Amino acid sequence: MERMEPVEFGDAPTPGGDADRPVLVTGGTGTLGRRVVRRLLEEERAVRVLSRRPRPAGDREPYDWATGDLSTGEGIDAAVAGVGTIVHCATTVGRGDVAATRRLVDAARRSGGEPHLVYISIVGIDRVPFVYYRAKSAAERIVEGAGLPWSVLRATQFHDLIAGIVDAQRMLPVALAFGGVCFQPVDAGEVADRLAALAVGGPAGRVPDMGGPQVRDHRELTRTTLRARGRRRPVLPLRLPGAVFRAFREGGHLAPDRAVGRVTYDEYLAARTPTGG
Ligand SMILES: NC(=O)c1ccc[n+]([C@@H]2O[C@H](COP(=O)([O-])OP(=O)(O)OC[C@H]3O[C@@H](n4cnc5c(N)ncnc54)[C@H](OP(=O)(O)O)[C@@H]3O)[C@@H](O)[C@H]2O)c1
């Protein structure tokens, strides 16, 4: 695959943002969100993390902590109070993100502070009829129609997800991979860079998609992961019927013309596996 010229991650279109008010990061404890929090702190922005859990004892990081639940609405008005930007990285299973996003947006509107909504979405959600992707599409529409300033970035699957699928099968004598499906994994840290730039830079609307540097067959990615982990087992292709997997096989979730991520999957594995790649 030919590699595109990488984009600058700090190239948000309208400089500005709201430097005096904190940035709320929902899902600030998750794979992506905790990296966004780190980037924003490096930019010396005031950050508030939303989590369902209380702040861990001994956490001395220089952010505020809001305990709240987007599935019930508990604590959400307090979490959004006074913020200038909300980076929405929290996600629930299935279709839960629709109601969760609506609760967040309603609270943001009630706050009266007109915060900038920055939402992370997924490449191809309108091409692959997966129930989670349908929820992401609906959540995008809620963000875009909220009457608040907004930015939406779609990314391909994170390296962590590809590795996680393999690691979740560690007790099995074989490893299953989606037959005929390719992925274009991207580094969550690079996506976090882009989101943090959008949060600092002001509303940009729907920005260009962000894909990883390589499109690779899932069986081959699975073998690579097993090798890096020092595990030996056969990789069996799982060929699933139905429209969802047909769309995945057709590459509806890929963005080969937006292969702007720089960190390859092999580099990601090597950085996290003591035995290297
Ligand atoms: N993973 C990928 O490959 C990928 C690719 C493209 C886009 N995305 C998108 O990126 C976003 C982040 O994904 P991720 O992989 O970083 O997720 P993740 O690691 O699973 O983290 C999920 C986060 O959501 C929070 N959360 C869950 N339920 C919540 C609730 N009811 N109320 C408040 N917070 C709640 C969790 O916080 P607590 O547990 O602390 O409450 C956690 O911080 C998602 O929107 C996802 O669709 C992911």
Short mmCIF file of C-alpha atoms and ligand atoms in Angstrom, two decimals:
data_model
loop_
_atom_site.label_atom_id
_atom_site.label_comp_id
_atom_site.label_asym_id
_atom_site.label_seq_id
_atom_site.Cartn_x
_atom_site.Cartn_y
_atom_site.Cartn_z
CA MET A 1 0.00 0.00 0.00
CA GLU A 2 1.27 3.40 -0.93
CA ARG A 3 1.68 5.67 2.06
CA MET A 4 0.10 9.11 2.06
CA GLU A 5 2.03 12.15 3.17
CA PRO A 6 1.29 12.35 6.89
CA VAL A 7 -0.81 15.30 8.05
CA GLU A 8 0.27 17.53 10.87
CA PHE A 9 -1.66 16.59 13.96
CA GLY A 10 -1.73 20.12 15.28
CA ASP A 11 -3.41 21.67 12.25
CA ALA A 12 -6.88 22.45 13.62
CA PRO A 13 -8.40 25.02 11.30
CA THR A 14 -9.53 27.78 13.64
CA PRO A 15 -7.10 28.71 16.34
CA GLY A 16 -8.73 29.80 19.55
CA GLY A 17 -10.71 27.47 21.79
CA ASP A 18 -11.50 28.53 25.30
CA ALA A 19 -8.28 28.56 27.25
CA ASP A 20 -9.81 29.84 30.50
CA ARG A 21 -12.37 27.13 31.02
CA PRO A 22 -11.59 23.46 31.70
CA VAL A 23 -11.87 20.71 29.10
CA LEU A 24 -14.07 17.83 30.20
CA VAL A 25 -12.88 14.46 28.86
CA THR A 26 -15.58 11.78 29.07
CA GLY A 27 -14.01 8.34 29.05
CA GLY A 28 -10.85 10.02 30.35
CA THR A 29 -9.86 6.73 31.97
CA GLY A 30 -10.12 4.70 28.74
CA THR A 31 -7.61 3.71 26.05
CA LEU A 32 -8.08 6.89 24.04
CA GLY A 33 -9.36 9.28 26.68
CA ARG A 34 -6.44 8.92 29.07
CA ARG A 35 -4.08 9.82 26.22
CA VAL A 36 -6.22 12.86 25.36
CA VAL A 37 -6.02 13.92 29.02
CA ARG A 38 -2.22 13.61 28.92
CA ARG A 39 -1.94 15.67 25.72
CA LEU A 40 -4.18 18.42 27.09
CA LEU A 41 -2.17 18.61 30.31
CA GLU A 42 0.99 18.91 28.19
CA GLU A 43 -0.72 21.89 26.52
CA GLU A 44 -1.25 23.28 30.02
CA ARG A 45 -5.01 23.13 29.71
CA ALA A 46 -7.22 22.67 32.76
CA VAL A 47 -8.76 19.21 32.47
CA ARG A 48 -11.67 17.46 34.17
CA VAL A 49 -11.97 13.67 33.83
CA LEU A 50 -15.41 12.04 33.87
CA SER A 51 -15.60 8.48 35.18
CA ARG A 52 -18.27 6.31 36.77
CA ARG A 53 -15.81 5.56 39.55
CA PRO A 54 -14.56 7.82 42.33
CA ARG A 55 -11.07 9.21 41.90
CA PRO A 56 -8.55 6.50 42.81
CA ALA A 57 -6.85 7.03 46.15
CA GLY A 58 -3.37 8.40 45.60
CA ASP A 59 -4.12 9.88 42.15
CA ARG A 60 -2.19 13.17 42.26
CA GLU A 61 -2.42 14.05 38.56
CA PRO A 62 -3.15 17.74 37.97
CA TYR A 63 -6.74 17.31 36.75
CA ASP A 64 -10.16 17.59 38.36
CA TRP A 65 -12.28 14.51 38.66
CA ALA A 66 -16.04 14.26 38.15
CA THR A 67 -17.85 11.07 39.06
CA GLY A 68 -20.89 10.54 36.88
CA ASP A 69 -22.71 8.01 34.76
CA LEU A 70 -23.86 8.78 31.23
CA SER A 71 -26.18 5.75 31.33
CA THR A 72 -28.24 7.25 34.16
CA GLY A 73 -27.39 10.95 33.97
CA GLU A 74 -26.20 10.95 37.57
CA GLY A 75 -23.47 13.56 38.16
CA ILE A 76 -23.47 14.81 34.55
CA ASP A 77 -24.78 18.35 35.20
CA ALA A 78 -22.01 18.87 37.76
CA ALA A 79 -19.43 17.37 35.36
CA VAL A 80 -20.24 19.82 32.55
CA ALA A 81 -20.64 22.90 34.77
CA GLY A 82 -18.27 25.66 33.70
CA VAL A 83 -16.42 23.72 30.98
CA GLY A 84 -15.53 25.32 27.64
CA THR A 85 -14.95 22.10 25.71
CA ILE A 86 -16.14 18.51 26.03
CA VAL A 87 -14.08 15.76 24.40
CA HIS A 88 -16.51 12.83 24.33
CA CYS A 89 -14.53 9.57 24.42
CA ALA A 90 -16.80 7.55 26.72
CA THR A 91 -18.45 4.55 25.15
CA THR A 92 -20.87 1.92 26.36
CA VAL A 93 -21.76 -1.37 24.74
CA GLY A 94 -24.36 -1.91 22.00
CA ARG A 95 -26.67 1.04 21.35
CA GLY A 96 -26.03 2.68 24.73
CA ASP A 97 -23.96 5.48 23.19
CA VAL A 98 -27.05 7.10 21.66
CA ALA A 99 -28.80 7.77 24.97
CA ALA A 100 -25.47 8.52 26.69
CA THR A 101 -24.55 11.12 24.08
CA ARG A 102 -28.01 12.68 24.27
CA ARG A 103 -27.71 12.98 28.06
CA LEU A 104 -24.30 14.59 27.73
CA VAL A 105 -25.44 17.04 25.05
CA ASP A 106 -28.61 17.96 26.96
CA ALA A 107 -26.54 18.67 30.06
CA ALA A 108 -24.08 20.71 27.98
CA ARG A 109 -26.94 22.82 26.62
CA ARG A 110 -28.43 23.27 30.10
CA SER A 111 -25.07 24.47 31.38
CA GLY A 112 -25.54 27.67 29.38
CA GLY A 113 -21.82 27.86 28.62
CA GLU A 114 -22.07 26.82 24.93
CA PRO A 115 -19.21 24.32 25.21
CA HIS A 116 -17.45 23.03 22.09
CA LEU A 117 -18.29 19.32 21.59
CA VAL A 118 -15.46 17.17 20.21
CA TYR A 119 -16.59 13.67 19.30
CA ILE A 120 -14.55 10.61 18.31
CA SER A 121 -16.27 8.36 15.83
CA ILE A 122 -15.30 5.45 13.57
CA VAL A 123 -14.45 5.27 9.86
CA GLY A 124 -17.15 3.61 7.76
CA ILE A 125 -20.01 3.68 10.28
CA ASP A 126 -22.39 4.52 7.45
CA ARG A 127 -21.09 1.63 5.27
CA VAL A 128 -21.01 -1.23 7.79
CA PRO A 129 -24.46 -2.05 9.29
CA PHE A 130 -23.03 -3.12 12.65
CA VAL A 131 -25.31 -2.24 15.59
CA TYR A 132 -22.53 -0.37 17.44
CA TYR A 133 -21.72 1.63 14.30
CA ARG A 134 -25.38 2.56 13.86
CA ALA A 135 -25.28 3.93 17.39
CA LYS A 136 -22.13 5.91 16.56
CA SER A 137 -23.90 7.40 13.50
CA ALA A 138 -26.86 8.42 15.64
CA ALA A 139 -24.50 9.89 18.24
CA GLU A 140 -22.72 11.90 15.52
CA ARG A 141 -26.07 13.35 14.45
CA ILE A 142 -26.87 14.31 18.06
CA VAL A 143 -23.55 16.13 18.36
CA GLU A 144 -23.94 17.87 15.00
CA GLY A 145 -27.53 18.92 15.69
CA ALA A 146 -27.05 20.10 19.27
CA GLY A 147 -26.87 23.77 18.40
CA LEU A 148 -23.44 23.92 20.04
CA PRO A 149 -20.03 24.33 18.36
CA TRP A 150 -18.75 20.89 17.33
CA SER A 151 -15.96 18.83 15.78
CA VAL A 152 -16.14 15.16 14.76
CA LEU A 153 -13.18 12.94 13.91
CA ARG A 154 -13.57 9.41 12.57
CA ALA A 155 -10.67 6.98 13.10
CA THR A 156 -10.00 3.37 12.12
CA GLN A 157 -9.50 0.63 14.75
CA PHE A 158 -6.80 1.24 17.35
CA HIS A 159 -3.76 -1.04 17.59
CA ASP A 160 -4.94 -1.88 21.13
CA LEU A 161 -8.20 -3.34 19.78
CA ILE A 162 -6.43 -5.63 17.29
CA ALA A 163 -4.04 -6.86 20.00
CA GLY A 164 -6.93 -7.15 22.47
CA ILE A 165 -8.85 -9.52 20.18
CA VAL A 166 -5.85 -11.87 20.19
CA ASP A 167 -5.17 -11.51 23.92
CA ALA A 168 -8.83 -12.23 24.77
CA GLN A 169 -8.32 -15.69 23.22
CA ARG A 170 -5.18 -16.54 25.16
CA MET A 171 -6.81 -19.54 26.89
CA LEU A 172 -7.82 -21.14 23.58
CA PRO A 173 -5.63 -23.69 21.79
CA VAL A 174 -6.21 -21.78 18.52
CA ALA A 175 -6.58 -18.14 17.58
CA LEU A 176 -9.57 -17.08 15.51
CA ALA A 177 -9.30 -14.28 12.96
CA PHE A 178 -11.93 -12.78 10.67
CA GLY A 179 -11.44 -14.49 7.31
CA GLY A 180 -11.12 -12.16 4.35
CA VAL A 181 -11.17 -9.05 6.57
CA CYS A 182 -8.41 -6.44 6.60
CA PHE A 183 -7.83 -3.80 9.25
CA GLN A 184 -5.96 -0.50 9.13
CA PRO A 185 -4.99 -0.11 12.77
CA VAL A 186 -4.00 3.30 14.03
CA ASP A 187 -2.12 4.38 17.12
CA ALA A 188 -4.47 5.66 19.85
CA GLY A 189 -1.80 8.18 20.88
CA GLU A 190 -1.84 9.76 17.42
CA VAL A 191 -5.64 9.93 17.47
CA ALA A 192 -5.39 11.55 20.89
CA ASP A 193 -2.97 14.13 19.48
CA ARG A 194 -5.50 15.02 16.81
CA LEU A 195 -8.43 15.21 19.24
CA ALA A 196 -6.48 17.35 21.66
CA ALA A 197 -5.54 19.69 18.79
CA LEU A 198 -9.21 19.95 17.83
CA ALA A 199 -10.17 20.63 21.44
CA VAL A 200 -7.61 23.41 21.73
CA GLY A 201 -8.17 24.80 18.24
CA GLY A 202 -11.90 25.44 18.24
CA PRO A 203 -14.87 24.01 16.33
CA ALA A 204 -13.97 22.45 12.96
CA GLY A 205 -17.06 20.42 12.00
CA ARG A 206 -16.43 17.00 10.45
CA VAL A 207 -12.67 16.77 9.87
CA PRO A 208 -10.91 14.33 7.49
CA ASP A 209 -10.83 10.69 8.59
CA MET A 210 -7.75 9.30 10.29
CA GLY A 211 -6.50 5.85 9.30
CA GLY A 212 -3.44 3.86 10.30
CA PRO A 213 -0.40 3.59 8.01
CA GLN A 214 -1.04 0.03 6.71
CA VAL A 215 -4.01 -2.06 5.60
CA ARG A 216 -3.31 -5.65 6.68
CA ASP A 217 -5.11 -8.96 6.60
CA HIS A 218 -6.53 -9.93 10.00
CA ARG A 219 -5.00 -13.42 9.92
CA GLU A 220 -1.61 -11.93 9.32
CA LEU A 221 -2.11 -9.32 12.08
CA THR A 222 -3.12 -12.15 14.42
CA ARG A 223 -0.01 -14.19 13.56
CA THR A 224 2.16 -11.11 14.09
CA THR A 225 0.58 -10.53 17.50
CA LEU A 226 1.07 -14.15 18.58
CA ARG A 227 4.73 -14.02 17.48
CA ALA A 228 5.31 -10.83 19.45
CA ARG A 229 3.69 -12.40 22.52
CA GLY A 230 5.80 -15.56 22.17
CA ARG A 231 2.69 -17.73 21.77
CA ARG A 232 2.42 -20.57 19.28
CA ARG A 233 -0.94 -21.70 18.00
CA PRO A 234 -2.70 -22.12 14.67
CA VAL A 235 -4.70 -19.17 13.35
CA LEU A 236 -8.11 -20.21 12.04
CA PRO A 237 -10.09 -17.94 9.74
CA LEU A 238 -13.64 -17.34 10.90
CA ARG A 239 -15.89 -16.60 7.96
CA LEU A 240 -19.17 -15.21 9.26
CA PRO A 241 -22.32 -14.85 7.17
CA GLY A 242 -24.45 -11.72 6.91
CA ALA A 243 -24.37 -8.13 5.77
CA VAL A 244 -22.13 -6.89 8.59
CA PHE A 245 -19.25 -9.20 7.80
CA ARG A 246 -19.72 -8.78 4.07
CA ALA A 247 -19.28 -5.04 4.59
CA PHE A 248 -16.16 -5.66 6.70
CA ARG A 249 -14.79 -8.00 4.00
CA GLU A 250 -15.46 -5.26 1.42
CA GLY A 251 -13.38 -2.88 3.53
CA GLY A 252 -16.18 -0.48 4.48
CA HIS A 253 -14.31 0.35 7.71
CA LEU A 254 -11.04 1.25 5.96
CA ALA A 255 -9.67 4.61 4.82
CA PRO A 256 -6.70 3.72 2.56
CA ASP A 257 -6.67 7.24 1.11
CA ARG A 258 -6.37 8.62 4.64
CA ALA A 259 -3.45 6.47 5.83
CA VAL A 260 -2.07 9.38 7.86
CA GLY A 261 -1.08 7.55 11.04
CA ARG A 262 2.67 6.96 11.31
CA VAL A 263 3.08 4.31 14.02
CA THR A 264 2.78 0.83 12.48
CA TYR A 265 1.24 -2.14 14.25
CA ASP A 266 4.67 -3.80 14.45
CA GLU A 267 6.10 -0.71 16.12
CA TYR A 268 3.19 -0.66 18.56
CA LEU A 269 3.77 -4.34 19.46
CA ALA A 270 7.53 -3.92 19.79
CA ALA A 271 7.06 -1.01 22.20
CA ARG A 272 4.82 -3.09 24.45
CA THR A 273 6.27 -6.59 24.30
CA PRO A 274 9.46 -7.33 26.27
CA THR A 275 10.49 -9.93 23.71
CA GLY A 276 10.07 -7.40 20.89
CA GLY A 277 8.40 -8.14 17.56
N1 LIG B 1 -11.15 1.13 20.13
C1 LIG B 1 -11.08 1.44 18.83
O1 LIG B 1 -10.47 0.72 18.03
C2 LIG B 1 -11.75 2.71 18.34
C3 LIG B 1 -11.54 3.14 17.01
C4 LIG B 1 -12.15 4.33 16.58
C5 LIG B 1 -12.95 5.06 17.46
N2 LIG B 1 -13.13 4.59 18.73
C6 LIG B 1 -13.98 5.36 19.65
O2 LIG B 1 -13.14 5.94 20.63
C7 LIG B 1 -13.86 6.08 21.85
C8 LIG B 1 -13.01 5.53 23.00
O3 LIG B 1 -12.76 4.16 22.77
P1 LIG B 1 -11.78 3.37 23.75
O4 LIG B 1 -11.38 2.13 23.04
O5 LIG B 1 -10.75 4.30 24.30
O6 LIG B 1 -12.81 2.99 24.92
P2 LIG B 1 -12.50 2.25 26.30
O7 LIG B 1 -11.04 2.06 26.53
O8 LIG B 1 -13.40 1.05 26.35
O9 LIG B 1 -13.00 3.29 27.40
C9 LIG B 1 -14.36 3.52 27.59
C10 LIG B 1 -14.50 4.70 28.54
O10 LIG B 1 -15.90 5.00 28.64
C11 LIG B 1 -16.18 5.26 30.00
N3 LIG B 1 -17.58 4.89 30.24
C12 LIG B 1 -18.17 3.71 29.93
N4 LIG B 1 -19.46 3.74 30.29
C13 LIG B 1 -19.69 4.96 30.82
C14 LIG B 1 -20.84 5.58 31.40
N5 LIG B 1 -22.02 4.94 31.49
N6 LIG B 1 -20.73 6.85 31.87
C15 LIG B 1 -19.53 7.50 31.80
N7 LIG B 1 -18.41 6.96 31.27
C16 LIG B 1 -18.49 5.70 30.79
C17 LIG B 1 -15.20 4.44 30.80
O11 LIG B 1 -14.94 5.11 32.02
P3 LIG B 1 -15.08 4.47 33.49
O12 LIG B 1 -14.97 2.97 33.34
O13 LIG B 1 -13.93 5.08 34.24
O14 LIG B 1 -16.41 4.93 33.97
C18 LIG B 1 -13.97 4.44 29.93
O15 LIG B 1 -13.11 5.51 30.27
C19 LIG B 1 -15.20 5.39 21.63
O16 LIG B 1 -16.18 6.35 21.34
C20 LIG B 1 -14.97 4.51 20.42
O17 LIG B 1 -16.15 4.29 19.66
C21 LIG B 1 -12.55 3.46 19.19
#
